[in-house]
PDB file of C-alpha atoms in Angstrom:
ATOM      1  CA  MET A 245     -58.281  26.354 244.127  1.00  0.00           C
ATOM      2  CA  LEU A 246     -57.691  23.944 247.036  1.00  0.00           C
ATOM      3  CA  LEU A 247     -55.863  21.433 244.894  1.00  0.00           C
ATOM      4  CA  SER A 248     -53.573  24.069 243.431  1.00  0.00           C
ATOM      5  CA  THR A 249     -52.856  25.372 246.994  1.00  0.00           C
ATOM      6  CA  VAL A 250     -51.809  22.085 248.524  1.00  0.00           C
ATOM      7  CA  ALA A 251     -50.056  20.459 245.559  1.00  0.00           C
ATOM      8  CA  PRO A 252     -46.805  22.139 246.146  1.00  0.00           C
ATOM      9  CA  PHE A 253     -46.793  21.040 249.823  1.00  0.00           C
ATOM     10  CA  PHE A 254     -47.484  17.489 248.870  1.00  0.00           C
ATOM     11  CA  SER A 255     -44.747  17.550 246.217  1.00  0.00           C
ATOM     12  CA  LEU A 256     -42.332  18.496 248.819  1.00  0.00           C
ATOM     13  CA  VAL A 257     -43.393  16.078 251.411  1.00  0.00           C
ATOM     14  CA  LEU A 258     -43.873  13.035 249.242  1.00  0.00           C
ATOM     15  CA  VAL A 259     -40.869  13.542 246.885  1.00  0.00           C
ATOM     16  CA  ASN A 260     -39.159  10.481 248.540  1.00  0.00           C
ATOM     17  CA  ALA A 261     -42.432   8.619 249.328  1.00  0.00           C
ATOM     18  CA  THR A 262     -42.601   4.869 248.664  1.00  0.00           C
ATOM     19  CA  TYR A 263     -45.744   2.948 247.650  1.00  0.00           C
ATOM     20  CA  TYR A 264     -47.045  -0.567 247.755  1.00  0.00           C
ATOM     21  CA  ILE A 265     -49.605  -1.930 245.193  1.00  0.00           C
ATOM     22  CA  ALA A 266     -52.160  -4.629 245.737  1.00  0.00           C
ATOM     23  CA  LYS A 267     -52.647  -6.928 242.762  1.00  0.00           C
ATOM     24  CA  GLY A 268     -54.935  -9.776 243.551  1.00  0.00           C
ATOM     25  CA  GLN A 269     -53.428 -11.691 246.518  1.00  0.00           C
ATOM     26  CA  LYS A 270     -49.961 -10.122 245.959  1.00  0.00           C
ATOM     27  CA  THR A 271     -48.395  -6.883 247.219  1.00  0.00           C
ATOM     28  CA  LEU A 272     -45.957  -5.218 244.905  1.00  0.00           C
ATOM     29  CA  GLY A 273     -43.386  -2.712 246.069  1.00  0.00           C
ATOM     30  CA  PRO A 274     -41.832  -0.599 247.254  1.00  0.00           C
ATOM     31  CA  CYS A 275     -42.030   1.712 244.203  1.00  0.00           C
ATOM     32  CA  SER A 276     -41.675   5.515 243.666  1.00  0.00           C
ATOM     33  CA  LYS A 277     -44.244   8.041 242.443  1.00  0.00           C
ATOM     34  CA  ASP A 278     -42.510   7.903 239.108  1.00  0.00           C
ATOM     35  CA  ASP A 279     -42.945   4.161 238.964  1.00  0.00           C
ATOM     36  CA  LEU A 280     -46.704   4.649 239.624  1.00  0.00           C
ATOM     37  CA  ARG A 281     -46.995   7.070 236.766  1.00  0.00           C
ATOM     38  CA  ASN A 282     -45.134   4.613 234.466  1.00  0.00           C
ATOM     39  CA  PHE A 283     -47.536   1.861 235.624  1.00  0.00           C
ATOM     40  CA  LEU A 284     -50.466   3.925 234.770  1.00  0.00           C
ATOM     41  CA  ALA A 285     -48.909   4.753 231.384  1.00  0.00           C
ATOM     42  CA  TYR A 286     -48.332   1.301 230.521  1.00  0.00           C
ATOM     43  CA  GLY A 287     -51.625   0.130 231.816  1.00  0.00           C
ATOM     44  CA  SER A 288     -50.028  -2.231 234.308  1.00  0.00           C
ATOM     45  CA  ILE A 289     -52.242  -0.822 237.059  1.00  0.00           C
ATOM     46  CA  ARG A 290     -55.639   0.995 236.773  1.00  0.00           C
ATOM     47  CA  ASP A 291     -57.180   3.931 238.603  1.00  0.00           C
ATOM     48  CA  ASN A 292     -59.150   1.652 240.864  1.00  0.00           C
ATOM     49  CA  ASP A 293     -56.259  -0.605 241.929  1.00  0.00           C
ATOM     50  CA  LEU A 294     -55.376  -0.233 245.520  1.00  0.00           C
ATOM     51  CA  VAL A 295     -52.210   1.342 246.755  1.00  0.00           C
ATOM     52  CA  LYS A 296     -50.810   2.634 250.068  1.00  0.00           C
ATOM     53  CA  ARG A 297     -47.843   4.840 251.060  1.00  0.00           C
ATOM     54  CA  GLY A 298     -45.051   3.040 252.958  1.00  0.00           C
ATOM     55  CA  ASP A 299     -45.732   5.022 256.114  1.00  0.00           C
ATOM     56  CA  GLU A 300     -49.485   4.171 256.135  1.00  0.00           C
ATOM     57  CA  GLU A 301     -51.616   1.199 256.872  1.00  0.00           C
ATOM     58  CA  GLN A 302     -54.737   2.134 254.913  1.00  0.00           C
ATOM     59  CA  TRP A 303     -55.169   0.974 251.396  1.00  0.00           C
ATOM     60  CA  ARG A 304     -56.780   3.359 248.889  1.00  0.00           C
ATOM     61  CA  PRO A 305     -57.501   3.509 245.151  1.00  0.00           C
ATOM     62  CA  VAL A 306     -54.796   5.027 242.997  1.00  0.00           C
ATOM     63  CA  SER A 307     -57.213   7.604 241.831  1.00  0.00           C
ATOM     64  CA  THR A 308     -57.337   9.118 245.288  1.00  0.00           C
ATOM     65  CA  LEU A 309     -53.662   9.955 245.629  1.00  0.00           C
ATOM     66  CA  LEU A 310     -53.418  13.729 245.611  1.00  0.00           C
ATOM     67  CA  GLU A 311     -49.829  13.840 244.509  1.00  0.00           C
ATOM     68  CA  LEU A 312     -50.809  12.177 241.240  1.00  0.00           C
ATOM     69  CA  HIS A 313     -53.799  14.581 240.793  1.00  0.00           C
ATOM     70  CA  ALA A 314     -51.295  17.410 241.043  1.00  0.00           C
ATOM     71  CA  GLN A 315     -49.546  16.117 237.990  1.00  0.00           C
ATOM     72  CA  GLY A 316     -52.742  15.295 236.105  1.00  0.00           C
ATOM     73  CA  GLN A 317     -52.198  11.742 235.913  1.00  0.00           C
ATOM     74  CA  VAL A 318     -55.479  10.016 237.111  1.00  0.00           C
ATOM     75  CA  VAL A 319     -59.141  10.114 237.068  1.00  0.00           C
ATOM     76  CA  ALA A 320     -61.210  10.537 240.250  1.00  0.00           C
ATOM     77  CA  ASP A 321     -64.972  10.851 240.902  1.00  0.00           C
ATOM     78  CA  GLY A 322     -65.564  10.719 237.205  1.00  0.00           C
ATOM     79  CA  LEU A 323     -63.618  13.897 236.443  1.00  0.00           C
ATOM     80  CA  THR A 324     -60.342  13.865 234.581  1.00  0.00           C
ATOM     81  CA  VAL A 325     -57.603  16.121 235.852  1.00  0.00           C
ATOM     82  CA  LEU A 326     -55.951  17.140 232.538  1.00  0.00           C
ATOM     83  CA  PRO A 327     -52.135  17.176 232.455  1.00  0.00           C
ATOM     84  CA  THR A 328     -50.474  20.421 231.672  1.00  0.00           C
ATOM     85  CA  ARG A 329     -47.904  18.692 229.189  1.00  0.00           C
ATOM     86  CA  ARG A 330     -47.918  15.558 227.119  1.00  0.00           C
ATOM     87  CA  ARG A 331     -47.335  12.501 229.311  1.00  0.00           C
ATOM     88  CA  VAL A 332     -44.081  10.603 228.628  1.00  0.00           C
ATOM     89  CA  ALA A 333     -44.065   6.919 229.025  1.00  0.00           C
ATOM     90  CA  ARG A 334     -40.581   6.259 230.450  1.00  0.00           C
ATOM     91  CA  TYR A 335     -38.490   3.250 229.671  1.00  0.00           C
ATOM     92  CA  ARG A 336     -35.525   1.603 231.360  1.00  0.00           C
ATOM     93  CA  ASP A 337     -35.070  -1.117 228.752  1.00  0.00           C
ATOM     94  CA  TYR A 338     -34.471  -0.184 225.110  1.00  0.00           C
ATOM     95  CA  ASN A 339     -35.867  -3.453 223.884  1.00  0.00           C
ATOM     96  CA  ARG A 340     -39.201  -2.610 225.349  1.00  0.00           C
ATOM     97  CA  VAL A 341     -39.503   0.572 223.439  1.00  0.00           C
ATOM     98  CA  PRO A 342     -42.003   0.387 220.472  1.00  0.00           C
ATOM     99  CA  TYR A 343     -40.087  -0.011 217.194  1.00  0.00           C
ATOM    100  CA  ASN A 344     -41.183   3.232 215.658  1.00  0.00           C
ATOM    101  CA  GLN A 345     -40.084   5.103 218.721  1.00  0.00           C
ATOM    102  CA  ARG A 346     -36.450   3.757 218.858  1.00  0.00           C
ATOM    103  CA  GLY A 347     -33.888   6.434 217.943  1.00  0.00           C
ATOM    104  CA  GLY A 348     -31.885   4.036 215.762  1.00  0.00           C
ATOM    105  CA  THR A 349     -34.812   3.106 213.599  1.00  0.00           C
ATOM    106  CA  VAL A 350     -35.954   6.731 213.144  1.00  0.00           C
ATOM    107  CA  LEU A 351     -32.505   7.889 212.358  1.00  0.00           C
ATOM    108  CA  ARG A 352     -31.996   5.198 209.688  1.00  0.00           C
ATOM    109  CA  ARG A 353     -35.265   6.134 208.124  1.00  0.00           C
ATOM    110  CA  MET A 354     -34.339   9.810 208.147  1.00  0.00           C
ATOM    111  CA  ILE A 355     -30.935   9.136 206.362  1.00  0.00           C
ATOM    112  CA  LEU A 356     -32.117   6.600 203.860  1.00  0.00           C
ATOM    113  CA  GLY A 357     -35.330   8.565 203.110  1.00  0.00           C
ATOM    114  CA  PHE A 358     -33.411  11.719 202.537  1.00  0.00           C
ATOM    115  CA  LEU A 359     -30.816  10.150 200.224  1.00  0.00           C
ATOM    116  CA  PHE A 360     -32.816   7.467 198.354  1.00  0.00           C
ATOM    117  CA  PHE A 361     -36.542   6.969 199.183  1.00  0.00           C
ATOM    118  CA  PRO A 362     -38.586   9.870 200.462  1.00  0.00           C
ATOM    119  CA  PRO A 363     -41.421   7.852 201.933  1.00  0.00           C
ATOM    120  CA  LEU A 364     -39.023   6.632 204.625  1.00  0.00           C
ATOM    121  CA  LEU A 365     -38.352  10.155 205.610  1.00  0.00           C
ATOM    122  CA  TRP A 366     -42.050  10.948 205.671  1.00  0.00           C
ATOM    123  CA  TRP A 367     -42.449   7.858 207.911  1.00  0.00           C
ATOM    124  CA  ALA A 368     -39.699   9.033 210.375  1.00  0.00           C
ATOM    125  CA  ALA A 369     -41.543  12.482 210.604  1.00  0.00           C
ATOM    126  CA  VAL A 370     -44.772  10.906 211.469  1.00  0.00           C
ATOM    127  CA  SER A 371     -43.060   9.178 214.501  1.00  0.00           C
ATOM    128  CA  LEU A 372     -41.313  12.292 215.548  1.00  0.00           C
ATOM    129  CA  TYR A 373     -44.467  14.488 215.388  1.00  0.00           C
ATOM    130  CA  SER A 374     -46.725  11.964 217.213  1.00  0.00           C
ATOM    131  CA  ASP A 375     -44.453  10.275 219.790  1.00  0.00           C
ATOM    132  CA  HIS A 376     -41.263  10.627 221.809  1.00  0.00           C
ATOM    133  CA  ILE A 377     -38.122   8.940 220.332  1.00  0.00           C
ATOM    134  CA  PHE A 378     -35.903   7.149 222.815  1.00  0.00           C
ATOM    135  CA  ARG A 379     -32.133   6.905 222.798  1.00  0.00           C
ATOM    136  CA  GLN A 380     -30.222   3.930 224.172  1.00  0.00           C
ATOM    137  CA  LYS A 381     -28.444   6.268 226.723  1.00  0.00           C
ATOM    138  CA  LYS A 382     -29.923   6.602 230.086  1.00  0.00           C
ATOM    139  CA  ASP A 383     -30.139   9.493 232.453  1.00  0.00           C
ATOM    140  CA  GLU A 384     -28.992   9.646 236.090  1.00  0.00           C
ATOM    141  CA  ASN A 385     -32.227   7.896 237.209  1.00  0.00           C
ATOM    142  CA  GLY A 386     -31.774   4.988 234.934  1.00  0.00           C
ATOM    143  CA  TYR A 387     -34.443   6.044 232.387  1.00  0.00           C
ATOM    144  CA  LEU A 388     -33.864   6.208 228.645  1.00  0.00           C
ATOM    145  CA  VAL A 389     -33.149   9.662 227.317  1.00  0.00           C
ATOM    146  CA  VAL A 390     -35.702  11.089 224.673  1.00  0.00           C
ATOM    147  CA  TRP A 391     -34.664  13.108 221.601  1.00  0.00           C
ATOM    148  CA  GLY A 392     -35.160  16.877 221.892  1.00  0.00           C
ATOM    149  CA  ARG A 393     -37.942  18.887 220.186  1.00  0.00           C
ATOM    150  CA  TRP A 394     -35.213  20.437 217.933  1.00  0.00           C
ATOM    151  CA  VAL A 395     -35.109  17.220 215.891  1.00  0.00           C
ATOM    152  CA  GLU A 396     -38.695  18.066 214.648  1.00  0.00           C
ATOM    153  CA  VAL A 397     -37.374  21.318 213.087  1.00  0.00           C
ATOM    154  CA  LEU A 398     -34.516  19.196 211.549  1.00  0.00           C
ATOM    155  CA  VAL A 399     -36.701  16.681 209.936  1.00  0.00           C
ATOM    156  CA  THR A 400     -39.158  19.442 208.657  1.00  0.00           C
ATOM    157  CA  THR A 401     -36.134  21.142 207.036  1.00  0.00           C
ATOM    158  CA  MET A 402     -34.956  17.862 205.627  1.00  0.00           C
ATOM    159  CA  ILE A 403     -38.325  17.290 204.065  1.00  0.00           C
ATOM    160  CA  ILE A 404     -38.407  20.702 202.469  1.00  0.00           C
ATOM    161  CA  VAL A 405     -34.917  20.443 201.018  1.00  0.00           C
ATOM    162  CA  ASN A 406     -35.542  16.784 199.872  1.00  0.00           C
ATOM    163  CA  ALA A 407     -38.741  17.832 197.977  1.00  0.00           C
ATOM    164  CA  ILE A 408     -36.928  20.774 196.313  1.00  0.00           C
ATOM    165  CA  ALA A 409     -33.993  18.460 195.400  1.00  0.00           C
ATOM    166  CA  TRP A 410     -36.223  15.861 193.858  1.00  0.00           C
ATOM    167  CA  TRP A 411     -38.284  18.417 191.989  1.00  0.00           C
ATOM    168  CA  MET A 412     -35.117  19.893 190.460  1.00  0.00           C
ATOM    169  CA  ALA A 413     -33.762  16.446 189.585  1.00  0.00           C
ATOM    170  CA  ILE A 414     -36.997  15.432 187.869  1.00  0.00           C
ATOM    171  CA  SER A 415     -37.238  18.830 185.958  1.00  0.00           C
ATOM    172  CA  TYR A 416     -33.688  18.492 184.818  1.00  0.00           C
ATOM    173  CA  THR A 417     -34.071  14.915 183.681  1.00  0.00           C
ATOM    174  CA  SER A 418     -37.235  15.825 181.815  1.00  0.00           C
ATOM    175  CA  TRP A 419     -35.286  18.659 180.135  1.00  0.00           C
ATOM    176  CA  LEU A 420     -32.441  16.389 179.107  1.00  0.00           C
ATOM    177  CA  LEU A 421     -34.733  13.638 177.786  1.00  0.00           C
ATOM    178  CA  GLY A 422     -37.191  15.953 176.261  1.00  0.00           C
ATOM    179  CA  PRO A 423     -35.933  15.713 172.660  1.00  0.00           C
ATOM    180  CA  GLY A 424     -35.184  11.875 173.003  1.00  0.00           C
ATOM    181  CA  LEU A 425     -38.763  11.306 174.331  1.00  0.00           C
ATOM    182  CA  ALA A 426     -40.206  13.169 171.448  1.00  0.00           C
ATOM    183  CA  GLU A 427     -38.143  10.952 168.896  1.00  0.00           C
ATOM    184  CA  LEU A 428     -39.145   7.908 170.715  1.00  0.00           C
ATOM    185  CA  MET A 429     -42.854   8.681 170.612  1.00  0.00           C
ATOM    186  CA  LYS A 430     -42.658   9.523 166.903  1.00  0.00           C
ATOM    187  CA  GLY A 431     -40.848   6.121 166.269  1.00  0.00           C
ATOM    188  CA  LEU A 432     -43.540   4.297 168.281  1.00  0.00           C
ATOM    189  CA  GLY A 433     -46.221   6.137 166.214  1.00  0.00           C
ATOM    190  CA  GLU A 434     -44.553   5.084 162.964  1.00  0.00           C
ATOM    191  CA  GLY A 435     -44.143   1.593 164.118  1.00  0.00           C
ATOM    192  CA  GLY A 436     -47.852   1.492 165.048  1.00  0.00           C
ATOM    193  CA  ASP A 437     -48.835   2.676 161.511  1.00  0.00           C
ATOM    194  CA  VAL A 438     -46.719  -0.027 159.930  1.00  0.00           C
ATOM    195  CA  ILE A 439     -48.343  -2.817 162.010  1.00  0.00           C
ATOM    196  CA  LYS A 440     -51.790  -1.373 161.413  1.00  0.00           C
ATOM    197  CA  GLY A 441     -51.117  -1.419 157.715  1.00  0.00           C
ATOM    198  CA  MET A 442     -49.892  -4.973 157.859  1.00  0.00           C
ATOM    199  CA  ILE A 443     -53.057  -5.999 159.695  1.00  0.00           C
ATOM    200  CA  ASN A 444     -55.195  -4.391 157.026  1.00  0.00           C
ATOM    201  CA  ASP A 445     -53.404  -6.105 154.144  1.00  0.00           C
ATOM    202  CA  MET A 446     -53.884  -9.459 155.921  1.00  0.00           C
ATOM    203  CA  SER A 447     -57.505  -8.863 156.372  1.00  0.00           C
ATOM    204  CA  ARG A 448     -58.069  -8.078 152.786  1.00  0.00           C
ATOM    205  CA  LYS A 449     -56.586 -11.459 151.661  1.00  0.00           C
TER     206      LYS A 449
END
């Protein structure tokens, strides 16, 4: 109850706060609250690493920062404050984005998979359903923009349409080749009988 009461206050007061991080004998900073979240997401810092606000002298563990508790980002006193939504690792450099989360890669798999090789489309769907997909375009804060959730609906529709199209194509091909396949199997059977007869004749001699 206390946390939910004071969280809005801290969000307003600390919106422009700067922070410094102690890593070994070095002091890193200044950085923003968003930078701290990113460092935690990437694993660059841990909950027990020391940090201080720019207007303070006292160093404290990252896990004790109330403004991060309010966003459900850290663990303190052995208890996890769960986030209310899926945490997004934010990137500034497209080359640092995991390959399966790059928009260009996923888009190519969607198109090639839909037109030629369905497993590529399924692969793209797995990336979309499990992770955020990043574009090369950046927002006003310099972070890469992520694909909207409407793309999940699009790729689901593509999978359904693709499955129906392949089923119709296979069914139509089977219908066209049906008589031909029957004749081929008949010919193979007659050829097998001829070879079997030749082997029997040779064995008798």
